[in-house]
Coordinates of C-alpha atoms (C1' of nucleotides) in Angstrom, one line a residue:
Chain A
M31 CA -23.7 -7.9 8.0
P32 CA -23.6 -5.6 11.1
R33 CA -25.1 -2.1 10.6
D34 CA -22.4 0.7 10.2
S35 CA -21.6 2.5 13.4
R36 CA -22.4 6.1 13.6
R37 CA -18.7 6.9 13.3
L38 CA -18.4 4.9 10.1
Q39 CA -21.4 6.7 8.7
E40 CA -19.7 9.9 9.4
I41 CA -16.6 8.9 7.6
I42 CA -18.6 7.7 4.6
A43 CA -20.5 11.1 4.5
E44 CA -17.2 13.0 4.5
R45 CA -15.9 11.0 1.7
R46 CA -19.0 11.5 -0.3
A47 CA -18.7 15.2 0.3
R48 CA -15.0 15.0 -1.1
A49 CA -16.5 13.3 -4.2
D50 CA -18.8 16.3 -4.6
A51 CA -15.8 18.7 -4.2
Q52 CA -14.1 16.8 -7.1
R53 CA -17.1 17.4 -9.2
A54 CA -17.1 21.0 -8.4
L55 CA -13.5 21.1 -9.6
G56 CA -14.7 19.7 -13.0
H57 CA -13.5 16.2 -12.2
D58 CA -15.6 13.0 -12.5
P59 CA -15.0 11.0 -9.2
Y60 CA -15.7 7.8 -11.1
P61 CA -14.6 8.5 -14.7
P62 CA -15.2 5.6 -17.1
R63 CA -11.6 4.9 -18.1
S64 CA -8.1 5.6 -17.1
G65 CA -5.4 7.1 -19.5
R66 CA -2.5 5.4 -17.9
T67 CA 0.4 4.7 -20.1
H68 CA 2.6 2.7 -17.6
S69 CA 2.1 0.3 -14.7
L70 CA 3.9 1.6 -11.6
A71 CA 6.5 -1.0 -12.1
E72 CA 7.0 -0.1 -15.8
A73 CA 7.2 3.7 -14.9
R74 CA 9.9 2.8 -12.2
A75 CA 11.8 0.6 -14.9
L76 CA 11.7 3.4 -17.4
F77 CA 13.5 5.6 -15.1
L78 CA 16.1 3.1 -13.8
A79 CA 16.9 2.2 -17.5
S80 CA 17.4 5.8 -18.4
E81 CA 19.5 6.3 -15.4
E82 CA 21.6 3.2 -16.1
A83 CA 22.2 4.6 -19.6
G84 CA 23.7 7.7 -18.0
D85 CA 20.8 10.0 -18.8
S86 CA 19.7 12.2 -16.0
A87 CA 16.1 11.4 -16.4
P88 CA 13.8 10.0 -19.2
S89 CA 12.0 12.8 -21.3
Q90 CA 9.1 10.4 -21.9
R91 CA 5.9 11.5 -20.1
V92 CA 4.4 8.9 -17.9
A93 CA 0.7 8.6 -16.8
A94 CA 0.4 6.1 -13.9
A95 CA -2.4 5.1 -11.7
G96 CA -3.2 3.2 -8.6
R97 CA -4.7 3.2 -5.1
A98 CA -3.6 5.9 -2.9
Q99 CA -1.9 4.2 0.2
A100 CA -0.4 7.3 1.8
I101 CA -0.8 11.1 1.3
R102 CA 1.8 13.4 2.7
N103 CA 0.7 16.9 2.3
M104 CA 3.4 19.5 3.1
G105 CA 1.5 22.5 2.3
R106 CA 2.6 23.4 -1.2
I107 CA 4.0 20.2 -2.1
A108 CA 2.6 16.6 -1.6
F109 CA 3.6 13.0 -1.9
I110 CA 1.1 10.3 -2.8
D111 CA 2.2 6.6 -2.5
L112 CA 0.3 4.8 -5.2
E113 CA 0.0 1.1 -5.5
D114 CA -1.1 -1.2 -8.3
D115 CA -0.7 -4.9 -8.9
S116 CA 2.8 -4.3 -10.3
G117 CA 4.2 -2.5 -7.2
A118 CA 4.2 1.0 -5.6
L119 CA 5.4 4.4 -6.7
Q120 CA 5.6 7.9 -5.1
V121 CA 4.0 10.6 -6.8
L122 CA 5.4 14.1 -6.1
I123 CA 3.1 16.9 -6.8
S124 CA 3.4 20.7 -6.2
Q125 CA 0.8 23.5 -5.9
R126 CA 2.9 25.5 -8.7
A127 CA 2.8 22.6 -11.1
L128 CA -1.0 21.8 -10.5
G129 CA -2.5 25.3 -10.4
D130 CA -6.2 25.2 -9.8
D131 CA -6.3 21.5 -9.6
W132 CA -4.1 21.6 -6.4
A133 CA -7.4 21.7 -4.6
L134 CA -7.8 18.2 -5.7
I135 CA -5.2 17.1 -3.0
D136 CA -7.7 17.9 -0.3
S137 CA -10.3 15.9 -2.0
L138 CA -8.3 12.6 -1.9
D139 CA -8.8 10.0 0.7
L140 CA -6.7 6.9 1.5
G141 CA -8.0 4.2 -0.6
D142 CA -9.0 6.3 -3.5
F143 CA -7.8 5.4 -7.0
V144 CA -5.9 8.2 -8.6
E145 CA -4.1 8.9 -11.9
A146 CA -1.0 11.1 -12.1
A147 CA 1.0 12.3 -15.3
G148 CA 4.3 13.9 -15.7
L149 CA 8.1 13.1 -15.8
M150 CA 10.0 10.4 -13.8
I151 CA 12.6 11.8 -11.3
R152 CA 14.4 11.0 -8.2
S153 CA 13.4 12.9 -5.1
R154 CA 16.0 14.7 -2.9
R155 CA 15.9 11.8 -0.6
G156 CA 16.5 9.4 -3.6
E157 CA 13.0 8.0 -4.0
V158 CA 12.2 7.3 -7.6
S159 CA 9.1 9.3 -8.2
L160 CA 6.6 10.6 -10.6
Q161 CA 6.7 14.4 -10.8
A162 CA 3.2 14.9 -11.7
D163 CA 1.8 18.0 -13.4
A164 CA -1.5 16.5 -13.8
L165 CA -3.8 14.8 -11.3
R166 CA -7.1 13.1 -11.8
P167 CA -9.5 11.0 -9.6
L168 CA -10.2 7.5 -10.9
A169 CA -12.4 6.2 -8.2
K170 CA -13.4 7.5 -4.8
A171 CA -13.4 5.1 -2.0
L172 CA -16.2 5.7 0.5
R173 CA -14.9 3.4 3.2
P174 CA -11.6 3.8 4.9
P175 CA -8.9 1.1 4.5
P176 CA -7.5 -0.7 7.3
E177 CA -4.6 0.6 9.3
K178 CA -1.6 0.8 7.1
Y179 CA 1.2 -0.2 9.2
H180 CA 0.0 -3.5 10.9
G181 CA -2.3 -4.4 8.1
L182 CA -5.6 -6.1 8.7
Q183 CA -4.9 -8.6 11.6
D184 CA -8.5 -9.8 12.4
Q185 CA -8.6 -13.4 11.2
E186 CA -12.3 -13.2 10.7
L187 CA -12.3 -10.0 8.7
R188 CA -9.3 -11.3 6.7
Y189 CA -11.4 -14.3 5.5
R190 CA -14.8 -12.6 5.2
R191 CA -13.5 -9.5 3.5
R192 CA -10.6 -10.9 1.6
Y193 CA -10.3 -7.8 -0.6
L194 CA -9.2 -5.9 2.7
D195 CA -6.7 -8.6 3.4
L196 CA -5.3 -8.5 -0.2
M197 CA -5.3 -4.7 0.0
T198 CA -3.0 -4.4 3.1
N199 CA -1.2 -7.7 3.6
A200 CA 1.4 -8.3 0.9
E201 CA 2.2 -11.7 2.2
A202 CA -1.3 -12.9 1.9
K203 CA -1.7 -11.5 -1.6
Q204 CA 1.6 -13.3 -2.5
T205 CA 0.4 -16.6 -1.1
L206 CA -2.8 -16.5 -3.0
R207 CA -1.0 -15.5 -6.3
T208 CA 1.3 -18.4 -5.8
R209 CA -1.8 -20.7 -5.5
S210 CA -2.8 -19.5 -9.0
E211 CA 0.7 -20.2 -10.1
V212 CA 0.7 -23.7 -8.8
I213 CA -2.6 -24.5 -10.9
A214 CA -1.0 -22.8 -14.0
S215 CA 2.1 -24.9 -13.5
M216 CA 0.2 -28.1 -13.1
R217 CA -1.8 -27.4 -16.3
R218 CA 1.4 -26.8 -18.3
F219 CA 2.9 -30.0 -17.0
M220 CA -0.3 -32.1 -17.7
D221 CA -0.6 -30.5 -21.1
A222 CA 3.0 -31.1 -22.1
R223 CA 2.6 -34.7 -21.4
G224 CA -0.2 -35.0 -23.9
F225 CA -3.1 -35.0 -21.4
I226 CA -6.3 -33.2 -22.5
E227 CA -8.3 -31.1 -20.0
V228 CA -11.9 -32.0 -19.8
E229 CA -14.8 -30.9 -17.8
T230 CA -17.4 -33.4 -16.2
P231 CA -20.6 -32.9 -14.5
M232 CA -20.6 -31.2 -11.0
L233 CA -24.4 -32.1 -10.7
Q234 CA -24.5 -35.9 -10.4
S235 CA -27.3 -38.2 -9.8
E236 CA -25.3 -40.3 -7.4
A237 CA -22.0 -38.7 -6.3
G238 CA -19.3 -41.4 -6.3
G239 CA -15.6 -41.9 -6.6
A240 CA -14.7 -41.2 -2.9
A241 CA -15.8 -41.9 0.6
A242 CA -17.7 -38.7 1.5
R243 CA -21.1 -37.2 2.2
P244 CA -22.3 -35.1 -0.6
F245 CA -24.3 -31.9 -0.8
L246 CA -27.9 -32.4 -1.9
T247 CA -29.7 -30.2 -4.4
H248 CA -32.7 -30.3 -6.8
L249 CA -32.8 -29.9 -10.6
N250 CA -36.1 -28.2 -11.1
A251 CA -36.2 -28.7 -15.0
L252 CA -36.2 -32.3 -14.7
D253 CA -37.8 -32.4 -11.1
E254 CA -35.0 -34.8 -9.9
P255 CA -32.7 -34.8 -7.0
R256 CA -28.9 -34.1 -7.6
Q257 CA -25.7 -34.2 -5.6
L258 CA -22.7 -32.1 -5.9
R259 CA -19.7 -34.2 -6.9
I260 CA -17.3 -35.5 -4.3
A261 CA -14.6 -36.7 -6.9
L262 CA -14.0 -36.6 -10.6
E263 CA -13.2 -40.3 -11.0
L264 CA -16.2 -42.1 -12.4
Y265 CA -16.8 -39.6 -15.3
L266 CA -13.2 -39.3 -16.2
K267 CA -13.0 -43.2 -16.5
R268 CA -15.9 -43.2 -18.8
L269 CA -13.8 -41.0 -21.2
I270 CA -11.0 -43.7 -21.0
V271 CA -13.7 -46.2 -22.0
G272 CA -14.7 -43.8 -24.9
G273 CA -11.1 -43.7 -26.2
F274 CA -9.5 -40.7 -24.7
D275 CA -6.2 -42.1 -23.5
K276 CA -5.0 -39.2 -21.3
V277 CA -7.4 -37.0 -19.7
Y278 CA -7.3 -34.7 -16.7
E279 CA -9.7 -32.2 -14.9
I280 CA -8.7 -29.6 -12.4
G281 CA -12.0 -28.9 -10.6
R282 CA -14.0 -28.0 -7.5
V283 CA -15.3 -31.0 -5.6
F284 CA -17.7 -30.6 -2.5
R285 CA -17.8 -32.7 0.7
N286 CA -20.4 -32.0 3.2
E287 CA -18.1 -32.6 6.0
G288 CA -16.1 -30.9 8.6
I289 CA -14.2 -27.5 8.4
G290 CA -10.7 -27.5 9.8
S291 CA -7.1 -26.3 9.1
R292 CA -6.9 -28.8 6.3
W293 CA -10.5 -29.1 5.4
N294 CA -12.8 -26.7 3.3
P295 CA -16.2 -28.1 2.2
E296 CA -15.3 -27.1 -1.3
F297 CA -11.9 -27.7 -2.5
T298 CA -9.8 -28.3 -5.7
M299 CA -8.7 -31.7 -7.1
L300 CA -6.7 -32.6 -10.0
E301 CA -7.6 -36.1 -11.3
S302 CA -5.9 -37.6 -14.3
Y303 CA -6.4 -41.0 -16.1
E304 CA -3.8 -42.6 -18.4
A305 CA -4.6 -45.6 -20.5
Y306 CA -1.9 -48.2 -20.7
A307 CA -0.3 -47.1 -17.6
D308 CA -0.3 -48.4 -14.1
Y309 CA 0.2 -46.9 -10.6
H310 CA 4.1 -47.0 -10.9
D311 CA 3.8 -45.0 -14.1
V312 CA 1.6 -42.5 -12.1
A313 CA 4.1 -42.4 -9.3
A314 CA 6.9 -41.5 -11.6
M315 CA 4.6 -38.8 -13.2
V316 CA 3.8 -37.4 -9.9
E317 CA 7.5 -37.1 -9.0
A318 CA 8.2 -35.4 -12.2
G319 CA 5.3 -33.0 -11.8
L320 CA 6.0 -32.0 -8.3
E321 CA 9.7 -31.4 -9.2
Q322 CA 8.7 -29.3 -12.1
I323 CA 6.0 -27.3 -10.2
A324 CA 8.1 -26.7 -7.2
T325 CA 10.9 -25.4 -9.5
E326 CA 8.7 -23.2 -11.6
V327 CA 6.7 -21.8 -8.7
V328 CA 9.2 -21.6 -5.8
G329 CA 12.5 -21.9 -7.7
S330 CA 13.8 -25.0 -5.8
T331 CA 12.7 -28.5 -4.9
R332 CA 13.8 -27.9 -1.4
L333 CA 11.0 -25.9 0.2
P334 CA 10.9 -24.4 3.8
W335 CA 8.3 -26.2 5.9
R336 CA 7.5 -25.3 9.4
D337 CA 10.9 -25.3 11.3
G338 CA 12.6 -27.5 8.6
E339 CA 12.2 -28.3 4.9
I340 CA 10.6 -30.6 2.5
D341 CA 12.7 -32.1 -0.3
F342 CA 10.7 -32.6 -3.6
T343 CA 13.8 -33.9 -5.3
P344 CA 13.1 -37.3 -7.0
P345 CA 13.0 -40.1 -6.3
F346 CA 10.5 -39.9 -3.5
A347 CA 10.7 -42.8 -0.8
R348 CA 8.5 -45.9 -1.5
V349 CA 7.3 -48.2 1.1
T350 CA 4.4 -50.8 1.0
M351 CA 1.6 -50.6 3.5
V352 CA 2.5 -54.0 4.8
D353 CA 6.1 -52.8 5.5
A354 CA 5.1 -49.4 6.9
V355 CA 2.6 -51.0 9.4
Q356 CA 5.2 -53.6 10.2
E357 CA 7.7 -50.8 10.9
Y358 CA 5.6 -48.3 12.7
V359 CA 3.0 -50.6 14.5
G360 CA 5.0 -53.7 14.6
V361 CA 2.6 -56.2 13.1
D362 CA 1.5 -57.8 9.7
F363 CA -2.0 -56.1 9.3
R364 CA -3.2 -59.0 7.1
E365 CA -3.3 -61.1 10.2
Y366 CA -6.0 -58.6 11.7
D367 CA -8.7 -59.4 9.2
S368 CA -11.6 -59.1 11.4
V369 CA -13.3 -56.2 13.2
E370 CA -12.6 -57.9 16.5
S371 CA -8.9 -58.5 16.0
I372 CA -8.2 -55.0 14.6
T373 CA -10.2 -53.5 17.4
A374 CA -8.0 -55.3 19.8
L375 CA -4.9 -54.1 18.0
L376 CA -6.2 -50.4 18.1
R377 CA -6.9 -50.7 21.8
E378 CA -3.4 -52.3 22.5
K379 CA -1.7 -49.3 20.7
G380 CA -3.7 -46.8 22.5
V381 CA -5.5 -45.5 19.5
T382 CA -9.1 -44.4 20.1
V383 CA -11.6 -46.9 18.6
P384 CA -14.5 -45.0 16.7
P385 CA -17.9 -46.4 17.5
D386 CA -19.8 -48.6 15.0
A387 CA -16.9 -48.6 12.6
G388 CA -16.2 -51.3 9.9
W389 CA -12.8 -52.8 9.4
G390 CA -11.9 -50.4 6.8
K391 CA -12.5 -47.3 9.1
L392 CA -10.6 -49.0 11.8
F393 CA -7.6 -49.7 9.6
D394 CA -7.7 -46.2 8.4
E395 CA -7.7 -45.1 12.0
L396 CA -4.7 -47.2 12.8
V397 CA -2.7 -45.8 9.8
S398 CA -3.7 -42.2 10.3
E399 CA -2.5 -42.3 13.9
L400 CA 0.6 -44.4 13.8
V401 CA 1.9 -44.3 10.1
E402 CA 0.9 -41.2 8.4
P403 CA 2.5 -38.7 10.9
Q404 CA 5.9 -40.5 10.4
L405 CA 5.8 -39.6 6.6
Q406 CA 7.2 -36.0 6.6
Q407 CA 9.4 -36.1 3.5
P408 CA 7.5 -37.2 0.3
T409 CA 6.7 -40.9 0.6
F410 CA 4.6 -43.2 -1.6
L411 CA 2.7 -45.5 0.6
L412 CA 2.0 -48.7 -1.6
D413 CA -0.5 -51.4 -1.9
Y414 CA -3.6 -50.8 0.3
P415 CA -6.1 -53.3 1.6
V416 CA -8.9 -54.0 -0.9
A417 CA -11.5 -53.3 1.7
I418 CA -10.9 -49.6 1.6
S419 CA -10.2 -49.3 -2.1
P420 CA -13.3 -50.2 -4.1
L421 CA -12.1 -48.7 -7.3
A422 CA -8.6 -50.2 -7.5
K423 CA -7.2 -53.3 -9.1
R424 CA -5.9 -56.2 -6.9
T425 CA -2.3 -57.0 -6.8
P426 CA -1.2 -60.2 -8.9
D427 CA 0.4 -61.9 -5.8
D428 CA -2.1 -61.1 -3.0
P429 CA -5.9 -60.5 -3.7
R430 CA -6.2 -58.9 -0.2
L431 CA -4.3 -55.8 -1.7
V432 CA -4.7 -53.5 -4.5
E433 CA -2.3 -51.5 -6.6
R434 CA -2.8 -48.2 -4.9
F435 CA -0.6 -45.6 -3.5
E436 CA -1.1 -42.5 -1.4
L437 CA 1.5 -39.8 -1.5
F438 CA 2.2 -38.3 2.0
V439 CA 4.2 -35.0 2.5
G440 CA 4.5 -33.3 5.8
G441 CA 2.3 -36.0 7.4
W442 CA -0.6 -35.0 5.0
E443 CA -2.2 -37.1 2.2
L444 CA -1.4 -35.2 -1.0
A445 CA -2.3 -37.6 -3.7
N446 CA -4.0 -40.9 -4.2
A447 CA -3.6 -43.2 -7.2
Y448 CA -4.6 -46.7 -8.5
T449 CA -4.1 -49.1 -11.2
E450 CA -7.7 -48.8 -12.0
L451 CA -10.1 -51.7 -11.6
N452 CA -11.3 -52.4 -15.1
D453 CA -12.9 -55.9 -14.4
P454 CA -16.6 -55.0 -14.3
V455 CA -17.5 -58.3 -12.5
D456 CA -15.1 -57.6 -9.7
Q457 CA -16.1 -53.9 -9.7
R458 CA -19.8 -54.9 -9.3
E459 CA -18.9 -57.1 -6.4
R460 CA -17.0 -54.2 -4.8
F461 CA -19.9 -51.8 -5.2
E462 CA -22.1 -54.5 -3.6
R463 CA -19.8 -54.7 -0.6
Q464 CA -20.0 -51.1 -0.2
L465 CA -23.7 -51.1 -0.3
A466 CA -23.6 -53.7 2.5
A467 CA -21.3 -51.3 4.4
R468 CA -23.8 -48.6 3.8
D469 CA -26.6 -50.7 5.0
A470 CA -24.5 -51.4 8.1
G471 CA -24.4 -47.7 8.8
D472 CA -21.4 -46.4 6.8
D473 CA -22.9 -43.3 5.0
E474 CA -19.6 -42.7 3.3
A475 CA -19.6 -45.9 1.4
E476 CA -19.9 -45.9 -2.3
L477 CA -23.1 -46.1 -4.1
L478 CA -23.6 -48.5 -6.9
D479 CA -23.3 -46.5 -10.2
E480 CA -25.1 -48.7 -12.7
D481 CA -24.3 -46.6 -15.7
F482 CA -20.4 -46.6 -14.8
L483 CA -20.6 -50.3 -14.5
T484 CA -22.2 -50.5 -18.0
A485 CA -19.3 -48.4 -19.3
L486 CA -16.8 -50.9 -17.8
E487 CA -18.7 -53.7 -19.5
H488 CA -17.8 -52.2 -22.7
G489 CA -14.2 -52.4 -21.8
M490 CA -11.6 -50.1 -20.2
P491 CA -8.0 -50.6 -21.1
P492 CA -5.4 -50.9 -18.1
T493 CA -5.4 -47.5 -16.8
G494 CA -3.4 -45.5 -14.2
G495 CA -5.4 -42.9 -12.3
L496 CA -4.5 -40.0 -10.0
G497 CA -6.2 -37.7 -7.5
L498 CA -4.2 -34.9 -5.9
G499 CA -5.3 -32.1 -3.6
M500 CA -4.4 -28.8 -5.1
D501 CA -5.2 -26.8 -2.0
R502 CA -2.8 -28.8 0.0
L503 CA -0.1 -28.6 -2.7
A504 CA -0.4 -24.9 -2.5
M505 CA -0.2 -25.1 1.2
L506 CA 3.1 -27.1 1.0
L507 CA 4.6 -24.7 -1.6
T508 CA 3.8 -21.7 0.3
N509 CA 4.6 -23.0 3.9
Q510 CA 0.9 -22.3 5.0
Q511 CA -0.6 -24.4 7.8
S512 CA -4.2 -23.3 7.2
I513 CA -6.2 -24.2 4.1
R514 CA -8.0 -20.9 4.5
D515 CA -4.9 -19.0 3.7
V516 CA -4.7 -20.7 0.3
I517 CA -8.4 -20.4 -0.6
L518 CA -9.6 -16.9 -1.6
F519 CA -13.0 -17.1 -0.1
P520 CA -13.0 -19.9 2.6
Q521 CA -16.5 -21.0 4.0
M522 CA -17.6 -19.2 7.0
R523 CA -20.7 -19.0 9.0
A524 CA -23.1 -16.4 7.6
E525 CA -22.9 -13.0 9.4
E526 CA -25.9 -12.2 11.5
Chain B
rG246 C1' -18.6 -33.3 19.6
rG247 C1' -14.7 -32.0 23.6
rG248 C1' -10.9 -28.5 25.6
rC249 C1' -8.2 -23.8 25.6
rC250 C1' -7.8 -18.8 23.7
rC251 C1' -9.8 -14.2 21.4
rU252 C1' -13.9 -10.2 20.7
rU253 C1' -12.7 -2.6 23.7
rA254 C1' -13.0 3.7 18.5
rG255 C1' -12.9 2.7 11.0
rC256 C1' -7.9 -0.2 11.9
rU257 C1' -3.9 -2.0 15.4
rC258 C1' -3.8 -2.6 20.5
rA259 C1' -3.5 -1.2 26.1
rG260 C1' -6.8 -1.6 30.2
rU261 C1' -9.1 -7.7 33.3
rU262 C1' -3.7 -9.1 38.1
rU263 C1' -6.5 -6.0 43.0
rG264 C1' -14.4 -4.0 40.5
rG265 C1' -13.9 2.8 41.2
rC266 C1' -14.5 8.9 35.4
rA267 C1' -13.2 4.5 28.6
rG268 C1' -7.1 4.8 27.0
rA269 C1' -2.9 5.1 23.2
rG270 C1' -1.1 5.0 18.1
rC271 C1' -2.7 5.1 13.1
rA272 C1' -6.9 6.8 10.2
rG273 C1' -10.6 10.9 10.3
rC274 C1' -11.7 16.4 11.6
rG275 C1' -9.6 22.0 12.2
rG276 C1' -4.8 24.4 11.7
rA277 C1' 0.8 25.0 10.1
rC278 C1' 4.4 23.3 6.7
rU279 C1' 7.8 23.4 -1.0
rU280 C1' 11.5 16.9 -0.8
rU281 C1' 8.4 13.6 2.4
rU282 C1' 8.2 8.2 2.6
rA283 C1' 5.0 4.5 9.5
rA284 C1' 6.4 12.7 7.4
rU285 C1' 6.4 16.3 11.4
rC286 C1' 4.1 19.9 14.8
rC287 C1' -0.4 22.3 17.3
rG288 C1' -5.7 21.6 18.5
rA289 C1' -10.5 19.4 19.1
rA290 C1' -13.4 15.1 18.5
rG291 C1' -14.6 10.0 18.2
rG292 C1' -17.3 3.9 22.2
rU293 C1' -23.6 -1.2 21.3
rC294 C1' -16.1 -2.6 26.0
rC295 C1' -19.7 -9.2 21.0
rU296 C1' -25.1 -10.1 23.0
rG297 C1' -28.4 -11.2 27.2
rG298 C1' -29.0 -12.2 32.2
rG299 C1' -27.0 -12.0 37.2
rU300 C1' -23.7 -10.6 41.7
rU301 C1' -22.6 -5.6 43.5
rC302 C1' -23.3 1.0 46.2
rG303 C1' -20.8 0.4 41.6
rA304 C1' -19.0 -4.3 36.2
rG305 C1' -14.9 -3.4 30.1
rC306 C1' -13.0 -6.4 34.6
rC307 C1' -16.4 -11.1 38.6
rC308 C1' -20.5 -15.3 37.7
rC309 C1' -24.1 -17.8 34.2
rA310 C1' -26.0 -18.4 29.3
rG311 C1' -25.4 -17.5 24.1
rA312 C1' -23.0 -15.6 19.4
rG313 C1' -18.8 -15.1 16.1
rG314 C1' -13.6 -16.3 15.3
rG315 C1' -8.8 -18.9 16.2
rC316 C1' -5.9 -23.1 17.7
rC317 C1' -5.7 -28.2 19.6
rC318 C1' -8.0 -32.9 20.1
rA319 C1' -11.9 -36.5 18.3

RNA sequence: GGGCCCUUAGCUCAGUUUGGCAGAGCAGCGGACUUUUAAUCCGAAGGUCCUGGGUUCGAGCCCCAGAGGGCCCA
């Protein structure tokens, strides 16, 4: 944190002096509690209701509180714009009404929390106002707020000091509030379908369930290494083995990888597992869920997105991976089953070939470059190659494919789902193949989780599983292009 | 990892074209004002021009290196 400049130190000193001035007037600059009777929106509503009823003004006294966003002192009368989480309200206050406490006006700074009490009126210019006859400091702000008109523009400060962003940028606050509503709406949807919400370990001996590098830490009490989870999958499936038929978790996962416009090292996933369901059932649930959440949160299934819109009205498009690659690349990918042949295909199509990559990464590259960007409206891409899906069940008619879909929206992967692999023998072979890939240099390959295999050996019913990125869902529903704008405190390099 | 852009007062930004005294608005400070709402009016202040080197009589500006941030690509 950079040291405060001399100018800023002067400003802080001035503000501390005004806190002392409040004490001299018999007011505590930091009283323990507020005596407010109405939020600012409630106070306004009280007046409007009374006006609607034909009364000139409500006779009920109001004590309201909030942050002083503007102070207009006209000499013997002053206007203070207060703001709380419900809205804003103008306080009108006169020297005559306040008496000795009029001196408090000079002790106020922008950013201070203030309480005002009196009757609701309409000012001469028509502004619904609280005509206060009592004023009381609630909390002195020692540091000045950002400039009021433009708000805080500096991207770095907006992320590092999010409270200043929230304080001054209404749009940023609304976006982050919507994120919370998205998560609440998702919980309502899952709960109503009979899922129970569970919590599984974030500290794991071997982080599994996804292809990603984990964060490493140490558990002192047991003197053992631990990894932060990269997915929720393997523990939730243990619960299906145990007999919970519908479980979900909305939780933070951690991937020690890049930071970018759609990537933050910690992000929030929904995962759900439903016994006796398959990936088609999961797709139907995702359609219903996104329809409901969009309707609850935004009020429509047609959402503005960049220059156009995204339509979450079911049913979503469904296309198999085989057909999609045929359409956008022009080949049957099953005929390119060696590293050599798919490398040649990538070269032919002008896709950069990552060095030392196995078949799975090369295939992923092909699809990421040529197929996924095409999928702007919600589209289920179905039936993935088994090589990049070590936890999914093979399709009945082609053992090279698995019953898996990813849902793409706006060209982004939003969700990933399988008919879960519940054959412990096949699962062990898949893990061993992953270990071989790891030995060949793929440090994102799955580790063999012996306890998870033991659980599968006790028998897991046919199960449909889902993973869905809540941050990206929040981005889609708020029309934000940067994940940092839907995460309250995105990761940043430490200051200094 | 690569490319491009940004960093000047507490905040929002000019100033870089063509090297020549460091600028404005808001906020703050002093004063005026009993219906304002980006209040208005008068006055006086306020700077690590991101950091470190270099070129030059002279660098916010040109050159080199670095830091932080943003965007795009991998």
